Amino acid sequence: MADLAQVSAAPAPDLLTPDNCAVLFVDHQPQMFFGTGSGDRTAIMNATVGLAKAAKVFDVPVVLSTVAAESFSGPLMPQLADVFPDQKIVDRSTMNAWEDVAFVEAVKATGRTKLVIAGLWTEVCVVLPALSALAQGYEVYVVTDASGGVSPQAHEHAVQRMVQAGVVPVTWVQVLLELQRDWARTETYLPVMDVVKEHGGTYGLGVVYAQTVIGAHAAG
């Protein structure tokens, strides 16, 4: 039961903010996309870039990682790499990124304890580091629409496994809007709207319509 004397207009501490989270991109590479069959791969690519641009708008630290980039999986998705042109990419041999020292050190260097993870495939390269980070005390959020598995069942069962362990499933737009949270935050309002218009599908088209018909500062 709520103690009304303690109720105030304040956000829950569980919410993601630009100051408490880091975003980890794991294995968004050509060979991994070739094997993805859980959903539309173009939509996953769009969600991944949308998530990346959300992190950049709010200056959230990111870790970019690939697996066997030169011997099997190919380079990081160019559209993702282009968002962070100066970012070092951690290449690994391990399927579980959390068993790679350089990856874990990169995560630790962010200083953040809430980790937002997206990657391919959900049932391997997402679930393994997600559960490993969770076991070491991190709060873990998995961006399900910026991740994909080899089949719908593989993706769904991996998400279920993570949720049962305590991982929180989110979508890229949810992360973007949770970071913004107030349309009066003018310093990020226009950049957020640019991301929505470019990657938000019909939501973005609705923003174009509202700004054209109602005015340039139409909210949300």
mmCIF file of C-alpha atoms in Angstrom:
data_model
loop_
_atom_site.group_PDB
_atom_site.id
_atom_site.type_symbol
_atom_site.label_atom_id
_atom_site.label_comp_id
_atom_site.label_asym_id
_atom_site.label_seq_id
_atom_site.Cartn_x
_atom_site.Cartn_y
_atom_site.Cartn_z
ATOM 1 C CA MET A 1 0.000 0.000 0.000
ATOM 2 C CA ALA A 2 1.324 3.437 -0.911
ATOM 3 C CA ASP A 3 2.301 5.830 1.862
ATOM 4 C CA LEU A 4 0.668 8.982 0.541
ATOM 5 C CA ALA A 5 2.993 11.138 2.606
ATOM 6 C CA GLN A 6 5.902 9.758 0.591
ATOM 7 C CA VAL A 7 4.308 10.117 -2.858
ATOM 8 C CA SER A 8 5.961 12.744 -5.052
ATOM 9 C CA ALA A 9 6.392 13.620 -8.722
ATOM 10 C CA ALA A 10 9.638 11.702 -9.130
ATOM 11 C CA PRO A 11 10.723 8.929 -11.522
ATOM 12 C CA ALA A 12 11.282 5.368 -10.340
ATOM 13 C CA PRO A 13 14.937 4.473 -9.787
ATOM 14 C CA ASP A 14 14.493 1.510 -12.138
ATOM 15 C CA LEU A 15 14.049 3.784 -15.165
ATOM 16 C CA LEU A 16 16.838 4.078 -17.714
ATOM 17 C CA THR A 17 18.512 7.472 -17.808
ATOM 18 C CA PRO A 18 21.399 8.852 -19.852
ATOM 19 C CA ASP A 19 23.536 8.700 -16.699
ATOM 20 C CA ASN A 20 22.890 5.165 -15.494
ATOM 21 C CA CYS A 21 23.089 2.853 -18.504
ATOM 22 C CA ALA A 22 25.350 1.634 -21.289
ATOM 23 C CA VAL A 23 24.303 0.039 -24.586
ATOM 24 C CA LEU A 24 26.033 -3.102 -25.848
ATOM 25 C CA PHE A 25 25.809 -4.151 -29.491
ATOM 26 C CA VAL A 26 26.813 -7.781 -29.994
ATOM 27 C CA ASP A 27 27.499 -9.369 -33.392
ATOM 28 C CA HIS A 28 25.386 -7.357 -35.821
ATOM 29 C CA GLN A 29 27.367 -8.848 -38.713
ATOM 30 C CA PRO A 30 26.526 -10.148 -42.199
ATOM 31 C CA GLN A 31 26.936 -13.859 -41.507
ATOM 32 C CA MET A 32 24.827 -13.567 -38.373
ATOM 33 C CA PHE A 33 22.078 -11.758 -40.272
ATOM 34 C CA PHE A 34 22.160 -14.480 -42.965
ATOM 35 C CA GLY A 35 21.188 -17.031 -40.332
ATOM 36 C CA THR A 36 18.528 -14.896 -38.660
ATOM 37 C CA GLY A 37 15.017 -16.207 -39.229
ATOM 38 C CA SER A 38 12.991 -14.960 -36.279
ATOM 39 C CA GLY A 39 11.703 -11.827 -37.981
ATOM 40 C CA ASP A 40 12.198 -9.369 -40.787
ATOM 41 C CA ARG A 41 15.942 -8.732 -40.993
ATOM 42 C CA THR A 42 15.537 -5.251 -42.437
ATOM 43 C CA ALA A 43 13.358 -4.347 -39.467
ATOM 44 C CA ILE A 44 16.024 -5.661 -37.081
ATOM 45 C CA MET A 45 18.647 -3.559 -38.871
ATOM 46 C CA ASN A 46 16.418 -0.485 -38.635
ATOM 47 C CA ALA A 47 15.804 -1.056 -34.916
ATOM 48 C CA THR A 48 19.524 -1.544 -34.321
ATOM 49 C CA VAL A 49 20.449 1.749 -35.974
ATOM 50 C CA GLY A 50 17.575 3.500 -34.207
ATOM 51 C CA LEU A 51 18.893 2.222 -30.873
ATOM 52 C CA ALA A 52 22.418 3.345 -31.778
ATOM 53 C CA LYS A 53 21.246 6.845 -32.649
ATOM 54 C CA ALA A 54 19.242 6.988 -29.423
ATOM 55 C CA ALA A 55 22.406 6.236 -27.467
ATOM 56 C CA LYS A 56 24.307 8.878 -29.406
ATOM 57 C CA VAL A 57 21.657 11.579 -28.871
ATOM 58 C CA PHE A 58 21.878 11.108 -25.107
ATOM 59 C CA ASP A 59 25.636 10.502 -25.012
ATOM 60 C CA VAL A 60 25.132 7.047 -23.516
ATOM 61 C CA PRO A 61 28.349 4.984 -23.626
ATOM 62 C CA VAL A 62 28.307 2.060 -26.033
ATOM 63 C CA VAL A 63 30.333 -1.100 -26.536
ATOM 64 C CA LEU A 64 30.523 -2.534 -30.062
ATOM 65 C CA SER A 65 31.537 -6.155 -30.440
ATOM 66 C CA THR A 66 31.920 -8.712 -33.211
ATOM 67 C CA VAL A 67 32.740 -12.407 -33.283
ATOM 68 C CA ALA A 68 35.271 -13.865 -35.724
ATOM 69 C CA ALA A 69 34.983 -10.816 -37.951
ATOM 70 C CA GLU A 70 37.872 -11.720 -40.255
ATOM 71 C CA SER A 71 37.483 -15.485 -40.364
ATOM 72 C CA PHE A 72 33.729 -16.042 -40.591
ATOM 73 C CA SER A 73 31.128 -13.427 -39.640
ATOM 74 C CA GLY A 74 32.305 -10.342 -41.510
ATOM 75 C CA PRO A 75 32.512 -6.724 -40.330
ATOM 76 C CA LEU A 76 30.129 -4.888 -38.070
ATOM 77 C CA MET A 77 27.021 -3.723 -39.911
ATOM 78 C CA PRO A 78 28.167 -0.543 -41.723
ATOM 79 C CA GLN A 79 25.063 1.450 -40.790
ATOM 80 C CA LEU A 80 25.835 0.771 -37.110
ATOM 81 C CA ALA A 81 29.550 1.459 -37.424
ATOM 82 C CA ASP A 82 28.785 4.772 -39.154
ATOM 83 C CA VAL A 83 26.939 6.042 -36.061
ATOM 84 C CA PHE A 84 30.140 5.620 -34.029
ATOM 85 C CA PRO A 85 32.959 6.144 -36.551
ATOM 86 C CA ASP A 86 35.654 6.550 -33.881
ATOM 87 C CA GLN A 87 34.507 3.701 -31.645
ATOM 88 C CA LYS A 88 36.828 0.727 -31.158
ATOM 89 C CA ILE A 89 35.183 -2.602 -31.992
ATOM 90 C CA VAL A 90 35.969 -5.538 -29.703
ATOM 91 C CA ASP A 91 36.377 -8.677 -31.810
ATOM 92 C CA ARG A 92 36.154 -12.015 -30.024
ATOM 93 C CA SER A 93 36.447 -15.745 -30.516
ATOM 94 C CA THR A 94 33.988 -16.480 -27.720
ATOM 95 C CA MET A 95 30.280 -16.906 -28.389
ATOM 96 C CA ASN A 96 29.674 -15.572 -24.892
ATOM 97 C CA ALA A 97 31.001 -12.023 -24.980
ATOM 98 C CA TRP A 98 31.178 -12.042 -21.174
ATOM 99 C CA GLU A 99 33.990 -14.608 -21.384
ATOM 100 C CA ASP A 100 36.123 -12.158 -23.373
ATOM 101 C CA VAL A 101 38.384 -10.050 -21.153
ATOM 102 C CA ALA A 102 38.522 -7.063 -23.524
ATOM 103 C CA PHE A 103 34.725 -6.959 -23.801
ATOM 104 C CA VAL A 104 34.156 -7.091 -20.054
ATOM 105 C CA GLU A 105 36.822 -4.456 -19.458
ATOM 106 C CA ALA A 106 35.114 -2.208 -22.026
ATOM 107 C CA VAL A 107 31.818 -2.643 -20.185
ATOM 108 C CA LYS A 108 33.429 -1.948 -16.820
ATOM 109 C CA ALA A 109 35.060 1.180 -18.251
ATOM 110 C CA THR A 110 31.623 2.699 -18.894
ATOM 111 C CA GLY A 111 31.030 2.814 -15.151
ATOM 112 C CA ARG A 112 27.375 1.904 -15.681
ATOM 113 C CA THR A 113 25.450 -0.840 -13.876
ATOM 114 C CA LYS A 114 22.396 -0.971 -16.157
ATOM 115 C CA LEU A 115 23.224 -2.720 -19.424
ATOM 116 C CA VAL A 116 21.034 -2.468 -22.514
ATOM 117 C CA ILE A 117 21.942 -5.332 -24.851
ATOM 118 C CA ALA A 118 21.040 -6.068 -28.472
ATOM 119 C CA GLY A 119 22.556 -8.677 -30.732
ATOM 120 C CA LEU A 120 22.509 -11.705 -32.980
ATOM 121 C CA TRP A 121 21.630 -14.396 -32.249
ATOM 122 C CA THR A 122 19.283 -13.989 -29.301
ATOM 123 C CA GLU A 123 19.629 -17.597 -28.192
ATOM 124 C CA VAL A 124 23.428 -17.521 -28.101
ATOM 125 C CA CYS A 125 25.253 -14.204 -28.315
ATOM 126 C CA VAL A 126 22.593 -12.281 -26.387
ATOM 127 C CA VAL A 127 21.388 -14.756 -23.780
ATOM 128 C CA LEU A 128 24.869 -15.857 -22.712
ATOM 129 C CA PRO A 129 26.304 -12.407 -21.836
ATOM 130 C CA ALA A 130 22.939 -11.248 -20.492
ATOM 131 C CA LEU A 131 22.771 -14.077 -17.973
ATOM 132 C CA SER A 132 26.474 -13.752 -17.180
ATOM 133 C CA ALA A 133 26.223 -10.014 -16.486
ATOM 134 C CA LEU A 134 23.077 -10.565 -14.438
ATOM 135 C CA ALA A 135 24.903 -13.130 -12.309
ATOM 136 C CA GLN A 136 27.595 -10.550 -11.539
ATOM 137 C CA GLY A 137 25.149 -7.942 -10.272
ATOM 138 C CA TYR A 138 24.287 -5.914 -13.373
ATOM 139 C CA GLU A 139 20.738 -4.938 -14.267
ATOM 140 C CA VAL A 140 20.177 -6.161 -17.805
ATOM 141 C CA TYR A 141 17.711 -4.982 -20.433
ATOM 142 C CA VAL A 142 17.490 -6.756 -23.806
ATOM 143 C CA VAL A 143 16.248 -4.861 -26.851
ATOM 144 C CA THR A 144 14.191 -7.597 -28.454
ATOM 145 C CA ASP A 145 13.434 -5.882 -31.762
ATOM 146 C CA ALA A 146 17.125 -5.070 -32.330
ATOM 147 C CA SER A 147 17.950 -8.750 -31.748
ATOM 148 C CA GLY A 148 17.135 -11.888 -33.698
ATOM 149 C CA GLY A 149 17.451 -15.651 -33.567
ATOM 150 C CA VAL A 150 17.653 -18.421 -36.130
ATOM 151 C CA SER A 151 13.909 -19.067 -35.801
ATOM 152 C CA PRO A 152 10.901 -17.479 -34.068
ATOM 153 C CA GLN A 153 11.018 -20.229 -31.437
ATOM 154 C CA ALA A 154 14.727 -19.734 -30.783
ATOM 155 C CA HIS A 155 14.259 -15.998 -30.262
ATOM 156 C CA GLU A 156 11.114 -16.319 -28.160
ATOM 157 C CA HIS A 157 12.473 -19.087 -25.943
ATOM 158 C CA ALA A 158 15.696 -17.151 -25.368
ATOM 159 C CA VAL A 159 13.703 -14.080 -24.334
ATOM 160 C CA GLN A 160 11.590 -16.236 -22.003
ATOM 161 C CA ARG A 161 14.716 -17.749 -20.477
ATOM 162 C CA MET A 162 16.193 -14.313 -19.829
ATOM 163 C CA VAL A 163 12.961 -12.903 -18.412
ATOM 164 C CA GLN A 164 12.679 -15.847 -16.011
ATOM 165 C CA ALA A 165 16.210 -15.059 -14.825
ATOM 166 C CA GLY A 166 15.425 -11.367 -14.266
ATOM 167 C CA VAL A 167 16.337 -9.668 -17.554
ATOM 168 C CA VAL A 168 13.952 -6.918 -18.679
ATOM 169 C CA PRO A 169 12.763 -7.028 -22.326
ATOM 170 C CA VAL A 170 12.417 -3.651 -24.074
ATOM 171 C CA THR A 171 12.183 -2.221 -27.592
ATOM 172 C CA TRP A 172 14.386 0.435 -29.173
ATOM 173 C CA VAL A 173 11.635 3.090 -29.208
ATOM 174 C CA GLN A 174 10.937 2.337 -25.557
ATOM 175 C CA VAL A 175 14.603 2.989 -24.742
ATOM 176 C CA LEU A 176 14.625 6.209 -26.784
ATOM 177 C CA LEU A 177 11.517 7.632 -25.105
ATOM 178 C CA GLU A 178 12.522 6.469 -21.631
ATOM 179 C CA LEU A 179 15.766 8.406 -22.028
ATOM 180 C CA GLN A 180 13.845 11.519 -23.179
ATOM 181 C CA ARG A 181 10.885 11.157 -20.798
ATOM 182 C CA ASP A 182 9.903 14.818 -20.905
ATOM 183 C CA TRP A 183 9.148 16.749 -24.101
ATOM 184 C CA ALA A 184 10.225 19.922 -22.284
ATOM 185 C CA ARG A 185 13.827 18.710 -22.464
ATOM 186 C CA THR A 186 14.550 20.943 -25.397
ATOM 187 C CA GLU A 187 18.228 20.079 -25.769
ATOM 188 C CA THR A 188 17.351 16.568 -26.983
ATOM 189 C CA TYR A 189 13.816 17.109 -28.327
ATOM 190 C CA LEU A 190 14.735 17.833 -31.949
ATOM 191 C CA PRO A 191 17.409 15.107 -32.195
ATOM 192 C CA VAL A 192 14.932 12.586 -30.766
ATOM 193 C CA MET A 193 12.329 13.637 -33.309
ATOM 194 C CA ASP A 194 14.916 13.222 -36.080
ATOM 195 C CA VAL A 195 15.586 9.642 -34.957
ATOM 196 C CA VAL A 196 11.854 8.924 -34.780
ATOM 197 C CA LYS A 197 11.229 10.339 -38.253
ATOM 198 C CA GLU A 198 14.068 8.329 -39.751
ATOM 199 C CA HIS A 199 13.568 4.991 -37.985
ATOM 200 C CA GLY A 200 10.151 5.087 -36.276
ATOM 201 C CA GLY A 201 8.031 3.883 -39.177
ATOM 202 C CA THR A 202 4.457 5.151 -39.042
ATOM 203 C CA TYR A 203 5.168 6.819 -35.691
ATOM 204 C CA GLY A 204 7.793 8.885 -37.489
ATOM 205 C CA LEU A 205 5.385 9.620 -40.309
ATOM 206 C CA GLY A 206 2.892 10.819 -37.712
ATOM 207 C CA VAL A 207 5.507 13.209 -36.344
ATOM 208 C CA VAL A 208 6.059 14.584 -39.858
ATOM 209 C CA TYR A 209 2.319 15.111 -40.204
ATOM 210 C CA ALA A 210 1.947 16.748 -36.781
ATOM 211 C CA GLN A 211 4.865 19.091 -37.325
ATOM 212 C CA THR A 212 3.526 20.065 -40.738
ATOM 213 C CA VAL A 213 -0.103 20.583 -39.731
ATOM 214 C CA ILE A 214 0.171 21.632 -36.084
ATOM 215 C CA GLY A 215 3.613 23.189 -35.987
ATOM 216 C CA ALA A 216 7.317 22.464 -35.778
ATOM 217 C CA HIS A 217 7.199 21.890 -32.007
ATOM 218 C CA ALA A 218 4.362 19.367 -31.945
ATOM 219 C CA ALA A 219 5.279 16.965 -29.137
ATOM 220 C CA GLY A 220 5.752 13.235 -29.406
#
